[in-house]
PDB file of C-alpha atoms in Angstrom:
ATOM      1  CA  MET A   1       8.128 -12.134  -4.960  1.00  0.00           C
ATOM      2  CA  ARG A   2       4.696 -10.651  -4.345  1.00  0.00           C
ATOM      3  CA  ARG A   3       4.060  -7.101  -5.536  1.00  0.00           C
ATOM      4  CA  ILE A   4       1.162  -5.640  -3.548  1.00  0.00           C
ATOM      5  CA  ALA A   5      -0.070  -2.051  -3.782  1.00  0.00           C
ATOM      6  CA  PHE A   6      -2.241  -0.359  -1.175  1.00  0.00           C
ATOM      7  CA  VAL A   7      -4.548   1.933  -3.128  1.00  0.00           C
ATOM      8  CA  ASN A   8      -7.553   4.188  -2.742  1.00  0.00           C
ATOM      9  CA  GLU A   9      -8.131   7.351  -4.743  1.00  0.00           C
ATOM     10  CA  LYS A  10      -9.598   8.953  -1.613  1.00  0.00           C
ATOM     11  CA  GLY A  11      -7.255  10.050   1.183  1.00  0.00           C
ATOM     12  CA  GLY A  12      -7.664   9.240   4.866  1.00  0.00           C
ATOM     13  CA  THR A  13      -8.552   5.560   4.408  1.00  0.00           C
ATOM     14  CA  CYS A  14      -5.623   4.043   6.395  1.00  0.00           C
ATOM     15  CA  LYS A  15      -3.763   3.119   3.219  1.00  0.00           C
ATOM     16  CA  THR A  16      -0.326   3.946   4.662  1.00  0.00           C
ATOM     17  CA  THR A  17      -1.273   2.489   8.043  1.00  0.00           C
ATOM     18  CA  LEU A  18      -2.041  -0.851   6.408  1.00  0.00           C
ATOM     19  CA  CYS A  19       1.004  -0.827   4.135  1.00  0.00           C
ATOM     20  CA  VAL A  20       3.536  -0.110   6.884  1.00  0.00           C
ATOM     21  CA  ASN A  21       2.051  -2.348   9.554  1.00  0.00           C
ATOM     22  CA  VAL A  22       1.456  -5.279   7.194  1.00  0.00           C
ATOM     23  CA  ALA A  23       5.098  -4.902   6.122  1.00  0.00           C
ATOM     24  CA  ALA A  24       6.232  -4.974   9.756  1.00  0.00           C
ATOM     25  CA  TRP A  25       4.105  -8.043  10.511  1.00  0.00           C
ATOM     26  CA  LEU A  26       5.535  -9.909   7.521  1.00  0.00           C
ATOM     27  CA  ALA A  27       9.084  -8.875   8.408  1.00  0.00           C
ATOM     28  CA  GLY A  28       8.516 -10.093  11.949  1.00  0.00           C
ATOM     29  CA  ARG A  29       7.829 -13.548  10.538  1.00  0.00           C
ATOM     30  CA  GLY A  30      11.109 -13.702   8.703  1.00  0.00           C
ATOM     31  CA  HIS A  31      10.009 -12.407   5.302  1.00  0.00           C
ATOM     32  CA  ARG A  32      12.249  -9.873   3.566  1.00  0.00           C
ATOM     33  CA  VAL A  33      10.106  -6.853   2.757  1.00  0.00           C
ATOM     34  CA  LEU A  34      10.628  -3.684   0.741  1.00  0.00           C
ATOM     35  CA  VAL A  35       8.182  -0.800   1.180  1.00  0.00           C
ATOM     36  CA  VAL A  36       8.114   1.469  -1.875  1.00  0.00           C
ATOM     37  CA  ASP A  37       6.627   4.855  -1.030  1.00  0.00           C
ATOM     38  CA  MET A  38       4.946   6.394  -4.090  1.00  0.00           C
ATOM     39  CA  ASP A  39       3.297   9.273  -2.223  1.00  0.00           C
ATOM     40  CA  THR A  40       4.853  12.747  -2.234  1.00  0.00           C
ATOM     41  CA  GLN A  41       3.840  13.157   1.420  1.00  0.00           C
ATOM     42  CA  GLY A  42       6.378  10.481   2.367  1.00  0.00           C
ATOM     43  CA  HIS A  43       4.109   9.126   5.071  1.00  0.00           C
ATOM     44  CA  ALA A  44       5.339   5.548   4.779  1.00  0.00           C
ATOM     45  CA  GLY A  45       8.836   6.682   5.645  1.00  0.00           C
ATOM     46  CA  LYS A  46       7.631   8.951   8.437  1.00  0.00           C
ATOM     47  CA  SER A  47       5.581   6.095   9.901  1.00  0.00           C
ATOM     48  CA  LEU A  48       8.775   4.036  10.032  1.00  0.00           C
ATOM     49  CA  GLY A  49      10.738   6.753  11.797  1.00  0.00           C
ATOM     50  CA  VAL A  50      12.608   8.006   8.708  1.00  0.00           C
ATOM     51  CA  ASP A  51      12.972  11.758   8.167  1.00  0.00           C
ATOM     52  CA  VAL A  52      12.339  11.982   4.409  1.00  0.00           C
ATOM     53  CA  ARG A  53      12.523  15.766   4.064  1.00  0.00           C
ATOM     54  CA  GLY A  54      15.379  16.610   1.715  1.00  0.00           C
ATOM     55  CA  LEU A  55      16.428  12.969   1.575  1.00  0.00           C
ATOM     56  CA  ARG A  56      18.214  11.798  -1.588  1.00  0.00           C
ATOM     57  CA  PRO A  57      18.232   9.591  -3.524  1.00  0.00           C
ATOM     58  CA  THR A  58      14.580   8.569  -3.374  1.00  0.00           C
ATOM     59  CA  VAL A  59      12.152   6.666  -5.580  1.00  0.00           C
ATOM     60  CA  PHE A  60      12.176   9.688  -7.887  1.00  0.00           C
ATOM     61  CA  GLU A  61      15.818   9.121  -8.830  1.00  0.00           C
ATOM     62  CA  TRP A  62      15.167   5.381  -9.090  1.00  0.00           C
ATOM     63  CA  LEU A  63      12.265   5.883 -11.496  1.00  0.00           C
ATOM     64  CA  VAL A  64      14.000   8.442 -13.702  1.00  0.00           C
ATOM     65  CA  GLY A  65      17.099   6.248 -13.837  1.00  0.00           C
ATOM     66  CA  THR A  66      19.715   8.284 -11.978  1.00  0.00           C
ATOM     67  CA  ALA A  67      19.992   5.952  -8.965  1.00  0.00           C
ATOM     68  CA  ALA A  68      19.925   2.185  -8.481  1.00  0.00           C
ATOM     69  CA  ILE A  69      17.669   0.454  -5.983  1.00  0.00           C
ATOM     70  CA  GLY A  70      20.714  -0.369  -3.870  1.00  0.00           C
ATOM     71  CA  GLU A  71      21.263   3.363  -3.362  1.00  0.00           C
ATOM     72  CA  VAL A  72      17.600   4.121  -2.670  1.00  0.00           C
ATOM     73  CA  ALA A  73      16.496   1.231  -0.404  1.00  0.00           C
ATOM     74  CA  ARG A  74      17.363   1.907   3.218  1.00  0.00           C
ATOM     75  CA  PRO A  75      17.193  -0.306   6.290  1.00  0.00           C
ATOM     76  CA  THR A  76      14.669   0.588   8.967  1.00  0.00           C
ATOM     77  CA  ALA A  77      14.561  -0.052  12.695  1.00  0.00           C
ATOM     78  CA  ILE A  78      12.691  -3.278  11.909  1.00  0.00           C
ATOM     79  CA  GLU A  79      14.743  -6.305  10.959  1.00  0.00           C
ATOM     80  CA  ASN A  80      14.048  -7.611   7.418  1.00  0.00           C
ATOM     81  CA  LEU A  81      12.227  -4.402   6.455  1.00  0.00           C
ATOM     82  CA  GLU A  82      13.698  -1.876   4.010  1.00  0.00           C
ATOM     83  CA  LEU A  83      12.244   1.368   2.677  1.00  0.00           C
ATOM     84  CA  ALA A  84      12.490   3.072  -0.711  1.00  0.00           C
ATOM     85  CA  PRO A  85      11.448   6.551   0.472  1.00  0.00           C
ATOM     86  CA  ALA A  86       9.638   9.383  -1.256  1.00  0.00           C
ATOM     87  CA  ASN A  87       9.230  13.079  -0.606  1.00  0.00           C
ATOM     88  CA  LYS A  88       7.960  16.158  -2.434  1.00  0.00           C
ATOM     89  CA  GLU A  89      10.554  15.633  -5.159  1.00  0.00           C
ATOM     90  CA  LEU A  90       8.306  12.872  -6.539  1.00  0.00           C
ATOM     91  CA  SER A  91       5.789  15.524  -7.637  1.00  0.00           C
ATOM     92  CA  ALA A  92       8.177  16.340 -10.506  1.00  0.00           C
ATOM     93  CA  LEU A  93       7.847  12.843 -11.993  1.00  0.00           C
ATOM     94  CA  PRO A  94       5.103  13.650 -14.571  1.00  0.00           C
ATOM     95  CA  VAL A  95       7.221  16.473 -16.005  1.00  0.00           C
ATOM     96  CA  ALA A  96      10.451  14.457 -15.887  1.00  0.00           C
ATOM     97  CA  LEU A  97       8.849  11.577 -17.814  1.00  0.00           C
ATOM     98  CA  ALA A  98       6.519  13.614 -20.033  1.00  0.00           C
ATOM     99  CA  SER A  99       8.255  12.658 -23.278  1.00  0.00           C
ATOM    100  CA  ALA A 100       9.212   9.105 -22.279  1.00  0.00           C
ATOM    101  CA  PRO A 101       7.250   6.421 -24.180  1.00  0.00           C
ATOM    102  CA  ASP A 102       7.437   4.130 -21.133  1.00  0.00           C
ATOM    103  CA  ARG A 103       6.359   6.797 -18.641  1.00  0.00           C
ATOM    104  CA  ALA A 104       3.529   4.631 -17.249  1.00  0.00           C
ATOM    105  CA  ASP A 105       5.731   1.519 -17.091  1.00  0.00           C
ATOM    106  CA  ARG A 106       8.702   2.796 -15.115  1.00  0.00           C
ATOM    107  CA  LEU A 107       7.752   1.229 -11.787  1.00  0.00           C
ATOM    108  CA  ASP A 108       6.875  -2.060 -13.475  1.00  0.00           C
ATOM    109  CA  ARG A 109      10.264  -2.211 -15.206  1.00  0.00           C
ATOM    110  CA  ARG A 110      12.169  -1.226 -12.085  1.00  0.00           C
ATOM    111  CA  LEU A 111      10.406  -3.933 -10.075  1.00  0.00           C
ATOM    112  CA  ASP A 112      11.093  -6.494 -12.807  1.00  0.00           C
ATOM    113  CA  ALA A 113      14.790  -5.638 -12.506  1.00  0.00           C
ATOM    114  CA  LEU A 114      15.051  -6.052  -8.717  1.00  0.00           C
ATOM    115  CA  PRO A 115      17.825  -8.424  -7.605  1.00  0.00           C
ATOM    116  CA  PRO A 116      16.397 -11.979  -7.623  1.00  0.00           C
ATOM    117  CA  GLY A 117      15.718 -13.340  -4.164  1.00  0.00           C
ATOM    118  CA  ARG A 118      16.475 -10.132  -2.272  1.00  0.00           C
ATOM    119  CA  TRP A 119      12.885  -9.513  -1.180  1.00  0.00           C
ATOM    120  CA  ASP A 120       9.901 -11.791  -0.664  1.00  0.00           C
ATOM    121  CA  TYR A 121       7.384  -8.935  -0.667  1.00  0.00           C
ATOM    122  CA  VAL A 122       7.320  -5.496  -2.243  1.00  0.00           C
ATOM    123  CA  LEU A 123       4.562  -3.369  -0.732  1.00  0.00           C
ATOM    124  CA  VAL A 124       3.733  -0.122  -2.531  1.00  0.00           C
ATOM    125  CA  ASP A 125       2.041   2.802  -0.819  1.00  0.00           C
ATOM    126  CA  ALA A 126       0.128   4.612  -3.582  1.00  0.00           C
ATOM    127  CA  PRO A 127      -0.841   8.290  -3.607  1.00  0.00           C
ATOM    128  CA  PRO A 128      -4.468   9.245  -2.805  1.00  0.00           C
ATOM    129  CA  SER A 129      -5.083  10.723  -6.234  1.00  0.00           C
ATOM    130  CA  VAL A 130      -5.238   9.974  -9.951  1.00  0.00           C
ATOM    131  CA  SER A 131      -1.947  10.773 -11.676  1.00  0.00           C
ATOM    132  CA  LEU A 132       0.933   9.312 -13.649  1.00  0.00           C
ATOM    133  CA  VAL A 133       2.290   8.008 -10.341  1.00  0.00           C
ATOM    134  CA  THR A 134      -0.957   6.152  -9.650  1.00  0.00           C
ATOM    135  CA  GLU A 135      -0.904   4.732 -13.171  1.00  0.00           C
ATOM    136  CA  ASN A 136       2.627   3.447 -12.565  1.00  0.00           C
ATOM    137  CA  VAL A 137       1.445   1.783  -9.364  1.00  0.00           C
ATOM    138  CA  LEU A 138      -1.465   0.016 -11.078  1.00  0.00           C
ATOM    139  CA  VAL A 139       0.761  -1.177 -13.932  1.00  0.00           C
ATOM    140  CA  GLY A 140       3.584  -2.276 -11.633  1.00  0.00           C
ATOM    141  CA  ALA A 141       1.554  -4.087  -8.976  1.00  0.00           C
ATOM    142  CA  ARG A 142       0.339  -7.661  -9.280  1.00  0.00           C
ATOM    143  CA  GLU A 143      -2.109  -7.418  -6.385  1.00  0.00           C
ATOM    144  CA  LEU A 144      -4.140  -4.637  -4.819  1.00  0.00           C
ATOM    145  CA  VAL A 145      -5.293  -4.127  -1.260  1.00  0.00           C
ATOM    146  CA  VAL A 146      -7.963  -1.429  -1.116  1.00  0.00           C
ATOM    147  CA  PRO A 147      -8.764   0.097   2.279  1.00  0.00           C
ATOM    148  CA  VAL A 148     -12.217   1.626   2.514  1.00  0.00           C
ATOM    149  CA  ALA A 149     -13.063   3.876   5.424  1.00  0.00           C
ATOM    150  CA  LEU A 150     -16.690   3.341   6.309  1.00  0.00           C
ATOM    151  CA  THR A 151     -17.760   6.682   4.879  1.00  0.00           C
ATOM    152  CA  TYR A 152     -19.543   7.498   1.635  1.00  0.00           C
ATOM    153  CA  LEU A 153     -16.619   9.262  -0.044  1.00  0.00           C
ATOM    154  CA  ALA A 154     -14.172   6.438   0.667  1.00  0.00           C
ATOM    155  CA  LEU A 155     -16.675   3.983  -0.810  1.00  0.00           C
ATOM    156  CA  ASP A 156     -16.764   6.186  -3.894  1.00  0.00           C
ATOM    157  CA  GLY A 157     -12.948   6.075  -4.036  1.00  0.00           C
ATOM    158  CA  CYS A 158     -13.084   2.283  -3.999  1.00  0.00           C
ATOM    159  CA  ALA A 159     -15.518   2.340  -6.915  1.00  0.00           C
ATOM    160  CA  GLU A 160     -13.102   4.579  -8.832  1.00  0.00           C
ATOM    161  CA  ILE A 161     -10.302   2.040  -8.307  1.00  0.00           C
ATOM    162  CA  VAL A 162     -12.515  -0.727  -9.703  1.00  0.00           C
ATOM    163  CA  ARG A 163     -13.233   1.425 -12.761  1.00  0.00           C
ATOM    164  CA  SER A 164      -9.523   2.152 -13.168  1.00  0.00           C
ATOM    165  CA  LEU A 165      -8.783  -1.584 -13.108  1.00  0.00           C
ATOM    166  CA  GLU A 166     -11.427  -2.234 -15.744  1.00  0.00           C
ATOM    167  CA  ALA A 167      -9.986   0.502 -17.976  1.00  0.00           C
ATOM    168  CA  LEU A 168      -6.461  -0.865 -17.505  1.00  0.00           C
ATOM    169  CA  ARG A 169      -7.617  -4.379 -18.390  1.00  0.00           C
ATOM    170  CA  GLU A 170      -9.325  -3.097 -21.543  1.00  0.00           C
ATOM    171  CA  GLU A 171      -6.270  -1.092 -22.579  1.00  0.00           C
ATOM    172  CA  ARG A 172      -3.523  -3.604 -21.788  1.00  0.00           C
ATOM    173  CA  GLY A 173      -5.310  -6.920 -21.516  1.00  0.00           C
ATOM    174  CA  THR A 174      -4.137  -7.346 -17.933  1.00  0.00           C
ATOM    175  CA  ALA A 175      -4.483  -5.687 -14.539  1.00  0.00           C
ATOM    176  CA  PRO A 176      -3.549  -6.496 -10.947  1.00  0.00           C
ATOM    177  CA  GLU A 177      -5.805  -8.799  -8.951  1.00  0.00           C
ATOM    178  CA  LEU A 178      -7.962  -7.332  -6.216  1.00  0.00           C
ATOM    179  CA  THR A 179      -6.657  -9.374  -3.289  1.00  0.00           C
ATOM    180  CA  LEU A 180      -8.448  -7.714  -0.388  1.00  0.00           C
ATOM    181  CA  VAL A 181     -10.887  -4.901   0.355  1.00  0.00           C
ATOM    182  CA  VAL A 182     -10.367  -3.797   3.957  1.00  0.00           C
ATOM    183  CA  PRO A 183     -13.028  -1.853   5.872  1.00  0.00           C
ATOM    184  CA  THR A 184     -11.316   0.743   8.083  1.00  0.00           C
ATOM    185  CA  LEU A 185     -12.056   3.452  10.653  1.00  0.00           C
ATOM    186  CA  SER A 186     -15.128   1.574  11.761  1.00  0.00           C
ATOM    187  CA  ARG A 187     -17.447   3.082  14.348  1.00  0.00           C
ATOM    188  CA  ARG A 188     -20.719   1.772  15.711  1.00  0.00           C
ATOM    189  CA  THR A 189     -23.005   3.870  13.550  1.00  0.00           C
ATOM    190  CA  GLN A 190     -25.874   3.047  11.216  1.00  0.00           C
ATOM    191  CA  LEU A 191     -24.016   4.586   8.270  1.00  0.00           C
ATOM    192  CA  ALA A 192     -20.938   2.428   8.881  1.00  0.00           C
ATOM    193  CA  ALA A 193     -23.107  -0.693   9.072  1.00  0.00           C
ATOM    194  CA  GLU A 194     -24.842   0.208   5.796  1.00  0.00           C
ATOM    195  CA  ILE A 195     -21.555   0.803   3.966  1.00  0.00           C
ATOM    196  CA  LEU A 196     -20.137  -2.457   5.308  1.00  0.00           C
ATOM    197  CA  GLU A 197     -23.174  -4.292   3.978  1.00  0.00           C
ATOM    198  CA  LYS A 198     -22.688  -2.663   0.562  1.00  0.00           C
ATOM    199  CA  LEU A 199     -19.079  -3.844   0.556  1.00  0.00           C
ATOM    200  CA  ARG A 200     -20.213  -7.404   1.361  1.00  0.00           C
ATOM    201  CA  LEU A 201     -22.583  -7.311  -1.599  1.00  0.00           C
ATOM    202  CA  HIS A 202     -20.045  -5.895  -4.061  1.00  0.00           C
ATOM    203  CA  PHE A 203     -16.996  -7.878  -2.866  1.00  0.00           C
ATOM    204  CA  PRO A 204     -18.312 -11.199  -1.527  1.00  0.00           C
ATOM    205  CA  THR A 205     -14.960 -13.010  -1.880  1.00  0.00           C
ATOM    206  CA  GLN A 206     -12.463 -10.154  -1.518  1.00  0.00           C
ATOM    207  CA  LEU A 207     -13.811  -8.443   1.608  1.00  0.00           C
ATOM    208  CA  ALA A 208     -11.523  -8.847   4.616  1.00  0.00           C
ATOM    209  CA  ARG A 209     -12.900 -10.796   7.527  1.00  0.00           C
ATOM    210  CA  THR A 210     -11.362  -8.274   9.906  1.00  0.00           C
ATOM    211  CA  VAL A 211     -12.625  -4.714  10.158  1.00  0.00           C
ATOM    212  CA  LEU A 212     -10.082  -2.130  11.316  1.00  0.00           C
ATOM    213  CA  GLY A 213     -11.655   0.082  13.934  1.00  0.00           C
ATOM    214  CA  TRP A 214     -10.701   3.633  14.771  1.00  0.00           C
ATOM    215  CA  SER A 215      -7.779   3.497  17.212  1.00  0.00           C
ATOM    216  CA  VAL A 216      -5.980   6.291  19.032  1.00  0.00           C
ATOM    217  CA  LYS A 217      -3.073   3.883  19.612  1.00  0.00           C
ATOM    218  CA  ILE A 218      -2.482   3.649  15.857  1.00  0.00           C
ATOM    219  CA  ASP A 219      -2.377   7.449  15.613  1.00  0.00           C
ATOM    220  CA  GLU A 220       0.032   7.590  18.538  1.00  0.00           C
ATOM    221  CA  ALA A 221       2.283   4.967  16.948  1.00  0.00           C
ATOM    222  CA  GLN A 222       2.531   6.937  13.704  1.00  0.00           C
ATOM    223  CA  SER A 223       3.265  10.172  15.548  1.00  0.00           C
ATOM    224  CA  HIS A 224       6.287   8.423  17.109  1.00  0.00           C
ATOM    225  CA  GLY A 225       7.429   6.852  13.831  1.00  0.00           C
ATOM    226  CA  ARG A 226       6.697   3.357  15.097  1.00  0.00           C
ATOM    227  CA  THR A 227       4.486   0.487  14.033  1.00  0.00           C
ATOM    228  CA  ILE A 228       1.576  -0.526  16.221  1.00  0.00           C
ATOM    229  CA  PHE A 229       3.411  -3.759  17.073  1.00  0.00           C
ATOM    230  CA  LYS A 230       6.200  -1.773  18.722  1.00  0.00           C
ATOM    231  CA  HIS A 231       4.085   0.966  20.238  1.00  0.00           C
ATOM    232  CA  ALA A 232       1.068  -0.939  21.589  1.00  0.00           C
ATOM    233  CA  PRO A 233       1.400  -4.642  20.767  1.00  0.00           C
ATOM    234  CA  ARG A 234      -1.546  -5.665  22.963  1.00  0.00           C
ATOM    235  CA  SER A 235      -3.985  -3.063  21.665  1.00  0.00           C
ATOM    236  CA  SER A 236      -7.072  -3.792  19.598  1.00  0.00           C
ATOM    237  CA  GLY A 237      -5.411  -2.006  16.671  1.00  0.00           C
ATOM    238  CA  ALA A 238      -2.451  -4.381  16.822  1.00  0.00           C
ATOM    239  CA  ARG A 239      -4.725  -7.417  16.901  1.00  0.00           C
ATOM    240  CA  GLU A 240      -6.777  -6.186  13.965  1.00  0.00           C
ATOM    241  CA  LEU A 241      -3.771  -5.222  11.830  1.00  0.00           C
ATOM    242  CA  ALA A 242      -2.124  -8.580  12.546  1.00  0.00           C
ATOM    243  CA  ALA A 243      -5.297 -10.382  11.458  1.00  0.00           C
ATOM    244  CA  ILE A 244      -5.476  -8.359   8.241  1.00  0.00           C
ATOM    245  CA  ALA A 245      -1.796  -9.046   7.511  1.00  0.00           C
ATOM    246  CA  ALA A 246      -2.415 -12.750   8.063  1.00  0.00           C
ATOM    247  CA  GLU A 247      -5.296 -12.646   5.567  1.00  0.00           C
ATOM    248  CA  ILE A 248      -2.995 -11.086   2.965  1.00  0.00           C
ATOM    249  CA  ALA A 249      -0.327 -13.725   3.614  1.00  0.00           C
ATOM    250  CA  ARG A 250      -2.897 -16.534   3.314  1.00  0.00           C
ATOM    251  CA  ALA A 251      -4.144 -15.091   0.034  1.00  0.00           C
ATOM    252  CA  GLY A 252      -0.665 -15.555  -1.393  1.00  0.00           C
ATOM    253  CA  ARG A 253      -0.427 -19.156  -0.197  1.00  0.00           C
ATOM    254  CA  ALA A 254      -3.840 -19.936  -1.703  1.00  0.00           C
ATOM    255  CA  GLU A 255      -2.790 -18.407  -5.018  1.00  0.00           C
ATOM    256  CA  ARG A 256       0.409 -20.472  -5.135  1.00  0.00           C
ATOM    257  CA  ALA A 257      -1.513 -23.646  -4.265  1.00  0.00           C
ATOM    258  CA  ALA A 258      -4.020 -22.967  -7.047  1.00  0.00           C
TER     259      ALA A 258
END
């Protein structure tokens, strides 16, 4: 089972867009996928057509130990794709786990205890901030996909993630692998071209071959609680997201072969 987190400490980078649509693409090819939403905004659930407001139990109960994954994981409208939803209740996690010695390891332990063979992929949508929740995501994931909008601040957020990985590796002796850095929200501007070139220099082997452009169809799909493959399957956004998902899938096959 692959455990992949979609992370950037800057918001508005298409992190949730990638997580949900990659999950749908994988599910459409027969893989059993669980999306774990670790963001209090609950956008992963909303993007899959799930009303998460007031929903219980959620990942909060799963992490604090008052609900099992079988109670939290819910089917979605997409075959083979389940969701462990989040909502504002997750903001109470740092207080709820303040005195717990394993407070940064809860997600890791819960993922270790998942029923064997139930899911082929667990995709985690991380919050766009630094917190105990983010720390749990970095400890629990085995791979990272980092979306970087082609703006200065998003590039800075990517650099912060790299520093966080280095600190985690120093502290624990291990950290998730950086599987893919995905340029997003691309426009034909000089600034975007310069940032893309910087990404090529810093991530020569991890940079995605496909750049995700800005797409109104993707925004429309999310507003309807649908993936791009259901809303506009022939759009440029659908083609680009499918290509990115295929790169992530190939990365796993290459790792297993190695």
